[in-house]
Every structure is written in structure tokens, then in C-alpha cells.
């Protein structure tokens, strides 16, 4: 039996780790070990708490750590099933990225690690905190703290001319988003005078009757806030610059945790803080549409990239779109169809979990390639499978997973999302079209990752001569393999994962709302037999299908071997001519050029407008110029005039005395009533 | 038993029909004699025994053809061919489309691994064709799914048979037929391979058993696609008793393949951008069909 | 220290005001190192005494400790007993201000010992340090006096004292620019001070007893009350450099070290407002909001780092005034948030000023356009600047978040302002500290000194001050 004290202990440990790594930042390797051990222990503790919450029930700290009485806000750590899901992901990513960092970060030789490890640990601490508070004030507090720490990581490489503007955009965009949420929170607070999620729910319930427009405003502000963090277009415009700018391990951490908090925020806010009403339906549709826009624009733009990390970042935008689509669909149908809503929310959560696995893995792959080759440009390096086979295999697994190839985890969640869009389409037809976009983009994703794989990993080795020709160090291989194993595991045994996610989904919905797990997904432990309202709607039995596929593969192998053909290595055939490989290598940007031309303008790059100096307005505001200076001059002029009478000649002073005396006499007489 | 039927149909009927098309249609259009009907089998067996030349790094290049071959067979196991598909209870239309996609991935990986400029060009074209053609298949299948309320392929076939034809299904069938040529890599859409232009594209470096596997997989793919069109969108005959339903299905498949063969012979190849423009049109048609389905027509 | 904590606040108040004044007197006669030393000692004594006092206040937060010192018999006359004119008292608000004033005062004194040196690239100086410290300590004493003021009369005396000190400090370098700026500051704030006198006269004429006590506004007729308050408000506007009196503060940046942290005196005056009509509150709020937006607009086109900070200070003082206006409108939360912002902004802006001070110390320029890549040469300064910027922008875990959250409960408009201003600060930070070092930066010779220690301490304070300040702010009642 564990309780939330362990969570607090983990947070304290992370803070302590941050302090220690700051102190010993000079010892670069030691610093890495300390950070890793800290993260590992903290992750184990967080996992224990989260697992307890997921399997037994919500875990709550006994007393609040502190209370802001004025705002009615106790800082109480609560881990419920939904938080637990995200905490488990965070724990895994935390361990993997810190382990990966140990060697990786050494390539930044001239940069102090005091700006890396402490911030990374604090970042994870803030993510964990965001996930385990049920109070708007502290939610926003830790949320913004997370922005701060991640911002410092984004500008880690700050001499690089790209990273400054990237960090600037990032922080300003997310800060504005936070301000949006703050405004919404304050509106709510004015209503009830408390910031607990439950109180927020009451406040909004009141407002739905008294002032629907206000509710829409609140929801809009929150959606903008979460969309900005999650990287949903058009609010996530900062993302393609910011993620590549950070050290890759940190990018992996962002994409595995922070990016997913946008989804967490939406689910949490719309289920816990919002009473079930037509607002949920309306905003569910808006969320789904926003998600679909991101899916489309993000992924299509990814297809045009030649920088590996930028490509991955655009995919992060697209993938988050999938989660938003599913979650939006679930929310939109909450009032209409419990079964489909549960299915869609589960699909969204599952995709979030899966994405938090393969997306960081891809970033780690790209990071490993960067570590070895020193470039992110896929034109300058390629065919790395020849020198780093393990990394390449994990990259293939991750790429196929994100593209949704059956047998890997990405397929299951995408499959659930498509299912829910099609069946959701019976209720709200717009979702079928969104689903079609999602399926189409799924193919684009595949195309894009085939390009990523084809250019960077498979194919002929193409690196500069000074590159060391061996696999990356073990500390970088282990995290990649670990996550890859999870990708395969979740892909083969989806039903086990889905059971736990179902617990989370049914816990955030009103009790008794969701149909029983067995009635939705069947009773088989190996096959997902999806059925809605009793009728079968779809099926995915990974074990059976994969066994059959293996059988087909064996058959293929038999046929392959049937003729007893011998193998011989030959040089590449270039129609009889001889060329150096570098000469004939197909450039990345030419790949898929025809297709990309159709969508070349889809992601406009908007430069920061250079503000012109509005001279006229500035003059107007310069009060000195037209108020004080003239007043001062006038005063001086009067003084000058008066001083002109003081000429220095005694006769004049005599004259003044006589005039003065005469005046005095006249005044005195008049006062005495004489004359 | 159904396993054997589906695998057998895909593996044997594919090359056989290809032979028929060559002998009866292409040779006739060309006004020549033509090879024997079983010539595709001769070619396959010959290739299987030939030397396997490898020009690129091993792993991916070695297994990609097998994966593509196996994926088509797995898709065949999910396809209704007159009977309830053997794996129908374990995978629905989305699983089916993804297995088709795996085969495409096999092709593309082969092209990418070969790293020859021709193969890269071919792989790129293959991806683009896939991107633009796959939506048609999916939209049509979703149309069927909306009509029957389930994504299981056999349910779709059965439902369409029971409920009879509807506007949406007819439009979907037309759209699917318009895309069929590209889906099975026939003229005017054999752009990725384009023998006369980029010398086989992704397959330029292949020889021997690898090439044989790909060729065989493509023969099988024709049957799979034709079966989907026949079973789900032209469902007549589905309700017959055991031997006759298979016979009806075979008949429909043969007709479709012959039609495809005819179109193949009488058309020149399009450029990739022309093809894309064409398929945007087809996608639109398919979407119209889906729109009909959504309003219940 | 423990003995000090044993003493009650009552015993400590008089020495607390006296210490800096004695120090100031001593410093007049001292030179160079010795003056550094003595000034630091006296600032430290003040700080220790202040902490002792605050410790006592913490024991009972809603209680007010006051020590009546002098009545002015001359003003007694027929209307009643002679009014109390000197009275040291401390309550939650006083404690809040006292802490900020003494801590920052001490740090500034220590910082100055290194800043006023021949090595200063912008203003090589080391002469006349005694005079500088005398004024600085006098300023500190005056601010302590304001924090501990028990009535309006005393508040006015110390108020004018700060005006005088500002003048002297701004003019410290005695060149054309600084003399002009000092005179401008003196004139503008002194004109404001005249209105204060008018207010005092009105109080004296209209109240029956104790005409200068803080609660006098509740005892006079409503019409007079409004007049008095508007007069006080004009004085506060001048002092807090609000529209239309804001023009002296940017020029005042000719001063050697930051004195801006000391400009919160105005808040004390305004905080005495209660029972006023909504109209006055509205006037106050609108004026402050107007100032904020004018200033934000101005600083977007400003190239001088210190002027940017000065303009931002004006905006934040406006922020506090808006919160006070909200207080008049009845929102306790906003009011307390605004006063909490005194602490947060005092620390954050102080840190910004000190870090910019170091920047000019090393590079000799404060033009944004001439600076880039400073971070590589002066990492600690960069850190300090960013911590300061994040604090005033209200990024957790720094202090500003809390005051912003409390203060913004109504004044949502302010959030928009703060987002713009913060974006600009971040841009400045990026512009100045990141990238490749510019010519002015390349020649910097690194050295570690007492200034580094000061900014680190202040940065730590930025992250922790709310822990101390929130309980205090929560106990400031609406009105005195």
C-alpha cells in the first residue's frame, strides 16, 4: 500500500537532484549519473503511486502541503486514474531521456550542464505536479513552471542563431496561452470563490444558466491554452522551431510529456470541470476540427522537411491532432452515445500513450544519428543502418508504429480512432469526413516516415569521412530498445492496455455511464471484438493475425528458397556508367516533389513583423515636449520680464518705493473706509 | 478450408488470369500469337531458380519482398471470396487496408534500400500513388461500412446483398473501379514501375527469387482487389449454396480482371501529376458516394 | 539575533528609524573604503532591526504596534487636544514594505561599494562616495519612516525627504544631464507634494480630533473626503510617475544605481483610501490603466535599457494603483494582490536594475542596439536579468505569479499589458544576451565581485519572497 506521500517524496527528490546537479555541473559525467539515478528512483516511486491509483483507486495525500486561504486553494496531491496513465508515461520517458542524455549531452562541449540536468529534472517535477493537482491555481502554477524550465532547455544551445528566436516564440506563445487560461480561471473564481476543480464545475454549472456566452468564453480560452501547449495549429506555430532547437533528449522529453499535457488538460477540464451539457458537444466538435486541421497541415508539411528533427516535430503536431480528434469526438458524443464516447475517449488516450512511446523514441533515434554524424540534415547523412543497426531497427519499429502498421502499438490506437469516427459518424456525420482525413493522413505519415527511414537509416551508407563508424554508446541504445519493446508489446497485447485505459476513462465519466468493458471490447484476452449496441462493428486480433502473417511469411520464404537460388553481391547498376555514390544520391527534397508541390503553400511561414517607429504618436506622448517645456519656458519668460525691472540703478528702486508707498496708502485708506 | 481457398485463389488464379489476359487480350489487340496461358508460371519458376543479385545492404532488402508477399496473402485471408473470410473475425477493413499498405511499404523499402536514383524515383512515385489511390479504397469501404453499420468486411458484403443496391454503393463501386487500375499497377497508372521509362523503378536492382516474389505478390493483389470490388460492391451470388457462391465470385473476378486487362492494353501511361489530378477527381466521386450513404441513400 | 527576536517591536521601532539616519550623518565625513564599510554596517543594522520587528509582527498579524512620539501643541487650539504628528507604527502592510525596503536597501548599499569604482566602464567614479552613501542611507531612513509612519503628517515629512534624496542621488554625477534630470524630478514631485500639504490642511480644518491619523478619511464629510483623497492622489501620481507626471522617471535614470525600488511610497498613501465613492476609484483606475498602456507603448520603441526599466517601473506602479482602485471598488483580493506586488515587483525590478547596472559597469553602454551575446561573457548577469524579467512577468515559481494571480482577479486588462511587456522583455533579453558578442561586449574583462553576490542573493529573494509576503498581504485589511 503506497500513498501520495511517495509522490511528494519523488518531487522532493527531483528538486534535490536539481540542486545537486547544479552544484556538480562541472563534472559532466558524474552529473549525468546523478541525474539518471535521481530520475530512476523518482520514476519508480511515481510508478508505484500511479499503478496503485490505476489498479486500486485514487491516491490522495493526507494533508495539503500548503494552503492559500485567500484563494481557497490547498495544494493537495491527488492521483486519480487519468493522472495515473499520464504519470506512468512520464515516469518511463523520464528514465529513458535522462539515461540517453548521459552521453548525448556531452557533444555540447562548451555549454554548462547547470543549464541542462537541473532544468530537465525540474521539468519532470513540474509535469508530475501538473498531473497530480486538482486545483486551478496550482495547476496553472506548475503549468507555467513547466513552460519556464522547458524554455531554458529550448535556448540551451543559445549561441546558435536559431535557438534564440525559437525560444522567444515558444515562451511568448505559451505565456500568452497561460494568460488566457488565467483569465478564464479568474472569471470562474469570481463566480464561486474557490479554485478546486469541483468548485469550477459548480461555477460553470451556474454560468450555463445565467450567462452561456461567458461559458463559451471560458471554454475558448482554455482550449486556446491547451492547444498552444499541445502544438495544435494554428496555436502551435512555435513548435516547429522550438523542438528542434532543444537538445534532442530534451525534445524527446517534451514530446513525450509536455505535448501530451495538452490532451490531458482537455480531457481533465472537459470531464472534471464541466457539467455535461450542450457546451461539451459544441466544443467537442471544435476540438475535433482543430485536431483535424493539425493532422492535415502538420503532417503534409512534415512531408516537405529535410531536417530530421523538424520533420519529427511537424509529425508531433499531426499526431497530437489525432488525439484531439479522438478526444473531441468523445466529448461531442458524451450526451449522445455513451458507448461511442467511451470508445473515442479511450482511443484518444491510447493514442496519447502510444504516441508518448514512439514519438520520443523517434527523437532519440534522430538524436543518436545526430550524435554520430553531427548533422540533422538528411541530405548530409544516410544509410546509418550499416553502422548503427540497433538504432536503425528501433527507428524502423518506431516509424512503422507511428505510421500505424498492424502489430505495433500505433495501429491499435489509430484503428480505434477510425472506428470511432466511422461509428460516431452515424450520430454526427461530420466525423466521418474528419475520419477520412485522418486515414488519408495516416498514409501520408507512412510516406513521410518511409522517407525518414529511407534517407537516414536504410539505404547506402552516406556520411562524412570523419564520422566514427560504430553503434552509439550503450546508455543511448538501452533507452531506445526499452521504448521499442513497449511499442511492440502494446501492439501485440492491446487489450491489456485497454483494460487499464478503460478504468481511467470510466473513472472520469459519471459512474455507470460507460458500458461495461466486455460489452464494448469483447471478453477475449487476445482479440479486440468491438461491438456497439450489441452488434459487432470491428475486430482486431493481433496474435491470430500475426500468426497467420508469420505463416504467410514462412510460405514466402519457402517459395523464395524453392528454386535454390544463390546470392551474389554486385555493384549498383547505373545503366552501365560508373559514378561515385555521392554523385548520384537522390536528394531528399526531390523525393515526393510532385506531391509536395500540391501543398507547398499549406504552412505559411509568418515572420515576426518589424514594428515601424510611429514617430507621430511618440511625439504626441512626449508630454515634456508640448506641456512641461512650454510651461517652463513661459515661466522663465515671465521671470525674465520681472527681472528686467531690476536694473541696478538706485533711481529706479527709489521710484518703486514711492509707487509702492503710494499704493499702500491708497489701500489702507480704502480699508479704513476713507477717501 | 477457407484458408486454402483464399490462399489458393490468390496464388494460382492471379498468374493464371494474367496469362489469360496476355494471351487473349493483349496479344489479340497487338495482332500477334501471344505466349501460352501458363507462361506467368513459367516465368515465376524460372526467376525463382535464377541467381539472386544483391547490390545494397542486407537485412531490409532481403526481407522486404517476403514481407510484401506475405502481406498480400494476409490481406487475401481477410478478403471475402465468396465465403466468409478465414480471418474475418480477427481483422476488419482497416486491418485489410493496412496489410495492403504493408505490401506497398515492402516495395518502397526495396526501392529505398537499393538507393539507385531510378529506384528512389520509383519509390517516390510509389508513395505518391499510394497516397492518392488509397483514400479511394478507404472512402469506398467506409461508405459500405456506413451502409451496414459494421467495419467487418463480410458484414458489409452480406448487408449489401440483403439490402440490395443503393445509390451510394453504386457510386462507390464506380469510384473503386476507376481506381482499380492504379491499385493493381496497370496502365495507364503503372507509373512507379514504368519499365520503359525508369526500368522497373523500385525493382531495378532485383533479380531472381526476389523479383519473382514481387511479381507473384502483384498477381495475387489483382485477385484481392477484384474480390473486394466483387464481394462487397457487386454482391450478387453471395447467397448461393457452397460451390455456387464461389463460382459466382470467380466469375465476377474474372470479368473484372479481363476488363482491367483491356483498359491496360489500350491506354498509354500518364505522368504522375496527371494521375494525381485524375485521382483527386475520383476521390471527389467517392466522397459524393459517402455523402449519399450518410444521408441514407 | 536571538536576543533581538526576544525584544518586542515596540522597542525596536525607534532604533530602526534612527539607525540609517545616524549612518547617513556619519558617512558625510567619511571617504572611500571606510565609507563603504560604515554604510554597509548601518544598512545591515537597519536590516537586522527590521527583521526583528517583523518577527514580532508575524506573531500577531492582524495587530498593529504603535509608538506615539510627539504631539504638536501649536496645532491644538480650541478644537481639541494637540494632534499626534509623530507616531511609529507597524502593521502587516508596514511589515511588507519594511522588509522590501531594508533588504533592497542593504543590497544596494553593498552593491554600490563595488559599482562606484574606477573600473566602471560607463562612469569611472570613486570620488564623493561619502556624500553618495549619506544620501542613500538618508533615503533608506526616509523609506523606513514611510513604512512605519503612523499618520499622514509623518508620512508627508518622510515623503518630502525621499523627494530630496532622489534629487541628490539623481544629480550625483553632477554633469549636465544628471543635474537637469535631478531638478526635473525635484520640481515635479515637489509640486505633487504641494497637493499633499493642501490635503493636510483640509484634514486639519475638517476633522475634530487627530486630524492626521490614517482613519481621518472616515471621519470627515463625504465631499471633503473626496477632495482630500484627490489631492493625495495627485501627490501619489507625481511620486509614482503616473500620467501626466511620468516624464521625470525615465530621465532620472541618470542616477548611478537603482533607486527605483524605492518608488513604492505612493502605494502607502493610496492604500489609506477607503469609504470613497466609486467615481474616485474609477478615476484612479482609469488613470493608472491609461498610464500603463501609454508606457508600454513607449517602451516598445526605447533603446536605452535603463529607460526601458524605468518605463516598466511606471507601468508596475500603475498596476499597484489599479489594484488599490479595485480595493476602493471592494475587492479585497485585488487590493492585497496589488500590495503583494510591491514585494514581487520590488525584488524583480531591483534585480533587473542591478543586472543592467552590471551590464553597463562592464560594457560601458546600455543601448540595446549595441549589445549582443552578453551571456557568453557575463552568464550570471544574464541569469539575473532573466530571473528578474520572469519575476515581474509572473512566471512561477517566482514571486510575481502570486501577486499577479491575486491582483488580476478583476483587472484582467492588466494581463494583456503584462503579456506584451513580458514579451518585450524577453525579446530584449534574447537580443542582449544571446547570439554572438558585439564589439562593446567583446572587450569585457571578467571579474567576480561583491556585485555578483548581491544579484545572486536578490535572485534567490525573487524566488522566495512570496513565502514571506503572502501571509502578510492576506492580513492587510481593506483601508487602514
PDB file of C-alpha atoms in Angstrom, chain A residues 66-71 136-138 140-145 148 151-152 155 158-161 163-168 171-172 175-176 178-179 182-183 185-187 189-190 195 611-614 617-618 621-624 628-629 632, chain C residues 183-184 188 243-248 251 294 297-298 300-302 331-333 336 373 375-376 386 390 393-398 401-402 404-406 408-410 412 415-416 418-419 422-424 426-427 430 433-436 470 474:
ATOM      1  CA  UNK A  66       0.230  24.458   1.936  1.00  0.00           C
ATOM      2  CA  UNK A  67      -2.947  26.446   1.636  1.00  0.00           C
ATOM      3  CA  UNK A  68      -3.598  29.812   0.097  1.00  0.00           C
ATOM      4  CA  UNK A  69      -6.572  30.626   2.269  1.00  0.00           C
ATOM      5  CA  UNK A  70      -7.326  33.839   0.474  1.00  0.00           C
ATOM      6  CA  UNK A  71      -7.998  31.947  -2.738  1.00  0.00           C
ATOM      7  CA  UNK A 136      -6.752  25.503 -10.877  1.00  0.00           C
ATOM      8  CA  UNK A 137      -4.327  27.823  -9.130  1.00  0.00           C
ATOM      9  CA  UNK A 138      -1.659  25.193  -8.661  1.00  0.00           C
ATOM     10  CA  UNK A 140      -1.569  26.921 -13.682  1.00  0.00           C
ATOM     11  CA  UNK A 141       1.353  27.492 -11.371  1.00  0.00           C
ATOM     12  CA  UNK A 142       3.057  24.243 -12.225  1.00  0.00           C
ATOM     13  CA  UNK A 143       1.983  24.574 -15.829  1.00  0.00           C
ATOM     14  CA  UNK A 144       3.819  27.850 -16.185  1.00  0.00           C
ATOM     15  CA  UNK A 145       6.778  26.499 -14.258  1.00  0.00           C
ATOM     16  CA  UNK A 148       9.815  28.127 -17.798  1.00  0.00           C
ATOM     17  CA  UNK A 151      12.087  27.328 -22.258  1.00  0.00           C
ATOM     18  CA  UNK A 152      15.514  27.253 -20.685  1.00  0.00           C
ATOM     19  CA  UNK A 155      17.517  28.005 -25.514  1.00  0.00           C
ATOM     20  CA  UNK A 158      21.857  29.710 -27.250  1.00  0.00           C
ATOM     21  CA  UNK A 159      24.829  30.789 -29.307  1.00  0.00           C
ATOM     22  CA  UNK A 160      23.099  29.171 -32.255  1.00  0.00           C
ATOM     23  CA  UNK A 161      21.242  31.967 -34.063  1.00  0.00           C
ATOM     24  CA  UNK A 163      17.559  28.883 -30.899  1.00  0.00           C
ATOM     25  CA  UNK A 164      17.054  32.375 -29.569  1.00  0.00           C
ATOM     26  CA  UNK A 165      14.074  33.292 -31.742  1.00  0.00           C
ATOM     27  CA  UNK A 166      12.716  29.787 -31.299  1.00  0.00           C
ATOM     28  CA  UNK A 167      12.780  30.090 -27.533  1.00  0.00           C
ATOM     29  CA  UNK A 168      11.345  33.565 -27.700  1.00  0.00           C
ATOM     30  CA  UNK A 171       7.800  31.336 -24.342  1.00  0.00           C
ATOM     31  CA  UNK A 172       5.717  34.223 -25.583  1.00  0.00           C
ATOM     32  CA  UNK A 175       2.843  32.577 -21.819  1.00  0.00           C
ATOM     33  CA  UNK A 176       0.025  34.256 -23.689  1.00  0.00           C
ATOM     34  CA  UNK A 178      -1.288  30.752 -19.897  1.00  0.00           C
ATOM     35  CA  UNK A 179      -2.658  34.254 -19.545  1.00  0.00           C
ATOM     36  CA  UNK A 182      -5.589  32.621 -16.130  1.00  0.00           C
ATOM     37  CA  UNK A 183      -8.304  34.956 -17.340  1.00  0.00           C
ATOM     38  CA  UNK A 185      -9.806  30.855 -14.208  1.00  0.00           C
ATOM     39  CA  UNK A 186     -10.351  34.270 -12.746  1.00  0.00           C
ATOM     40  CA  UNK A 187     -13.773  34.536 -14.327  1.00  0.00           C
ATOM     41  CA  UNK A 189     -13.120  32.240  -9.427  1.00  0.00           C
ATOM     42  CA  UNK A 190     -15.265  35.356  -9.325  1.00  0.00           C
ATOM     43  CA  UNK A 195     -10.347  27.177  -7.404  1.00  0.00           C
ATOM     44  CA  UNK A 611       7.399  47.321 -35.947  1.00  0.00           C
ATOM     45  CA  UNK A 612       7.879  50.679 -37.577  1.00  0.00           C
ATOM     46  CA  UNK A 613       8.591  53.549 -35.242  1.00  0.00           C
ATOM     47  CA  UNK A 614       5.367  55.579 -35.122  1.00  0.00           C
ATOM     48  CA  UNK A 617       2.385  59.039 -31.848  1.00  0.00           C
ATOM     49  CA  UNK A 618       5.631  59.058 -29.938  1.00  0.00           C
ATOM     50  CA  UNK A 621       3.049  61.009 -25.995  1.00  0.00           C
ATOM     51  CA  UNK A 622       6.115  63.043 -25.226  1.00  0.00           C
ATOM     52  CA  UNK A 623       4.362  65.288 -22.740  1.00  0.00           C
ATOM     53  CA  UNK A 624       7.583  67.052 -21.904  1.00  0.00           C
ATOM     54  CA  UNK A 628       6.097  70.918 -19.466  1.00  0.00           C
ATOM     55  CA  UNK A 629       8.733  72.504 -21.642  1.00  0.00           C
ATOM     56  CA  UNK A 632       8.744  76.066 -18.166  1.00  0.00           C
TER      57      UNK A 632
ATOM     58  CA  UNK C 183      15.973  69.178 -10.961  1.00  0.00           C
ATOM     59  CA  UNK C 184      13.124  67.894 -13.053  1.00  0.00           C
ATOM     60  CA  UNK C 188       7.620  67.518 -10.448  1.00  0.00           C
ATOM     61  CA  UNK C 243       0.251  60.058 -16.231  1.00  0.00           C
ATOM     62  CA  UNK C 244       0.625  63.012 -16.700  1.00  0.00           C
ATOM     63  CA  UNK C 245       3.627  63.234 -14.414  1.00  0.00           C
ATOM     64  CA  UNK C 246       5.520  60.241 -15.734  1.00  0.00           C
ATOM     65  CA  UNK C 247       8.196  62.098 -17.627  1.00  0.00           C
ATOM     66  CA  UNK C 248      10.621  62.587 -14.791  1.00  0.00           C
ATOM     67  CA  UNK C 251      15.221  60.912 -17.141  1.00  0.00           C
ATOM     68  CA  UNK C 294       0.973  54.657 -22.718  1.00  0.00           C
ATOM     69  CA  UNK C 297       3.703  51.720 -25.973  1.00  0.00           C
ATOM     70  CA  UNK C 298       6.625  53.980 -25.185  1.00  0.00           C
ATOM     71  CA  UNK C 300       8.443  49.233 -27.184  1.00  0.00           C
ATOM     72  CA  UNK C 301      10.428  51.912 -29.013  1.00  0.00           C
ATOM     73  CA  UNK C 302      13.051  52.578 -26.425  1.00  0.00           C
ATOM     74  CA  UNK C 331     -12.232  43.658  -3.984  1.00  0.00           C
ATOM     75  CA  UNK C 332     -10.058  42.652  -1.080  1.00  0.00           C
ATOM     76  CA  UNK C 333      -8.239  40.086  -3.156  1.00  0.00           C
ATOM     77  CA  UNK C 336      -3.988  42.583  -1.382  1.00  0.00           C
ATOM     78  CA  UNK C 373      25.996  37.972 -26.849  1.00  0.00           C
ATOM     79  CA  UNK C 375      25.509  35.868 -21.951  1.00  0.00           C
ATOM     80  CA  UNK C 376      28.778  34.351 -23.033  1.00  0.00           C
ATOM     81  CA  UNK C 386      16.026  36.635 -16.845  1.00  0.00           C
ATOM     82  CA  UNK C 390      10.334  36.287 -15.154  1.00  0.00           C
ATOM     83  CA  UNK C 393       6.117  38.842 -15.586  1.00  0.00           C
ATOM     84  CA  UNK C 394       4.730  36.471 -13.009  1.00  0.00           C
ATOM     85  CA  UNK C 395       6.273  33.190 -14.026  1.00  0.00           C
ATOM     86  CA  UNK C 396       6.182  30.616 -11.271  1.00  0.00           C
ATOM     87  CA  UNK C 397       7.876  29.673  -9.039  1.00  0.00           C
ATOM     88  CA  UNK C 398       8.971  33.273  -8.761  1.00  0.00           C
ATOM     89  CA  UNK C 401       2.976  34.779 -10.159  1.00  0.00           C
ATOM     90  CA  UNK C 402       1.200  35.123  -6.862  1.00  0.00           C
ATOM     91  CA  UNK C 404      -0.393  38.665 -10.460  1.00  0.00           C
ATOM     92  CA  UNK C 405      -2.862  35.959  -9.668  1.00  0.00           C
ATOM     93  CA  UNK C 406      -4.268  37.832  -6.709  1.00  0.00           C
ATOM     94  CA  UNK C 408      -5.588  40.142 -11.603  1.00  0.00           C
ATOM     95  CA  UNK C 409      -8.752  38.847 -10.071  1.00  0.00           C
ATOM     96  CA  UNK C 410     -10.586  41.758 -11.596  1.00  0.00           C
ATOM     97  CA  UNK C 412      -7.964  41.284 -16.499  1.00  0.00           C
ATOM     98  CA  UNK C 415      -2.883  40.627 -18.036  1.00  0.00           C
ATOM     99  CA  UNK C 416      -2.853  41.763 -21.622  1.00  0.00           C
ATOM    100  CA  UNK C 418       1.794  42.163 -18.826  1.00  0.00           C
ATOM    101  CA  UNK C 419       1.889  39.700 -21.698  1.00  0.00           C
ATOM    102  CA  UNK C 422       6.861  40.451 -20.869  1.00  0.00           C
ATOM    103  CA  UNK C 423       7.235  39.537 -24.494  1.00  0.00           C
ATOM    104  CA  UNK C 424       9.218  42.681 -24.978  1.00  0.00           C
ATOM    105  CA  UNK C 426      12.121  38.516 -23.222  1.00  0.00           C
ATOM    106  CA  UNK C 427      12.954  39.906 -26.626  1.00  0.00           C
ATOM    107  CA  UNK C 430      17.402  37.491 -26.188  1.00  0.00           C
ATOM    108  CA  UNK C 433      22.350  38.166 -24.004  1.00  0.00           C
ATOM    109  CA  UNK C 434      22.184  35.620 -26.816  1.00  0.00           C
ATOM    110  CA  UNK C 435      23.994  35.318 -30.072  1.00  0.00           C
ATOM    111  CA  UNK C 436      27.461  36.445 -30.999  1.00  0.00           C
ATOM    112  CA  UNK C 470       1.669  36.224   1.099  1.00  0.00           C
ATOM    113  CA  UNK C 474      -3.517  38.376   3.392  1.00  0.00           C
TER     114      UNK C 474
END
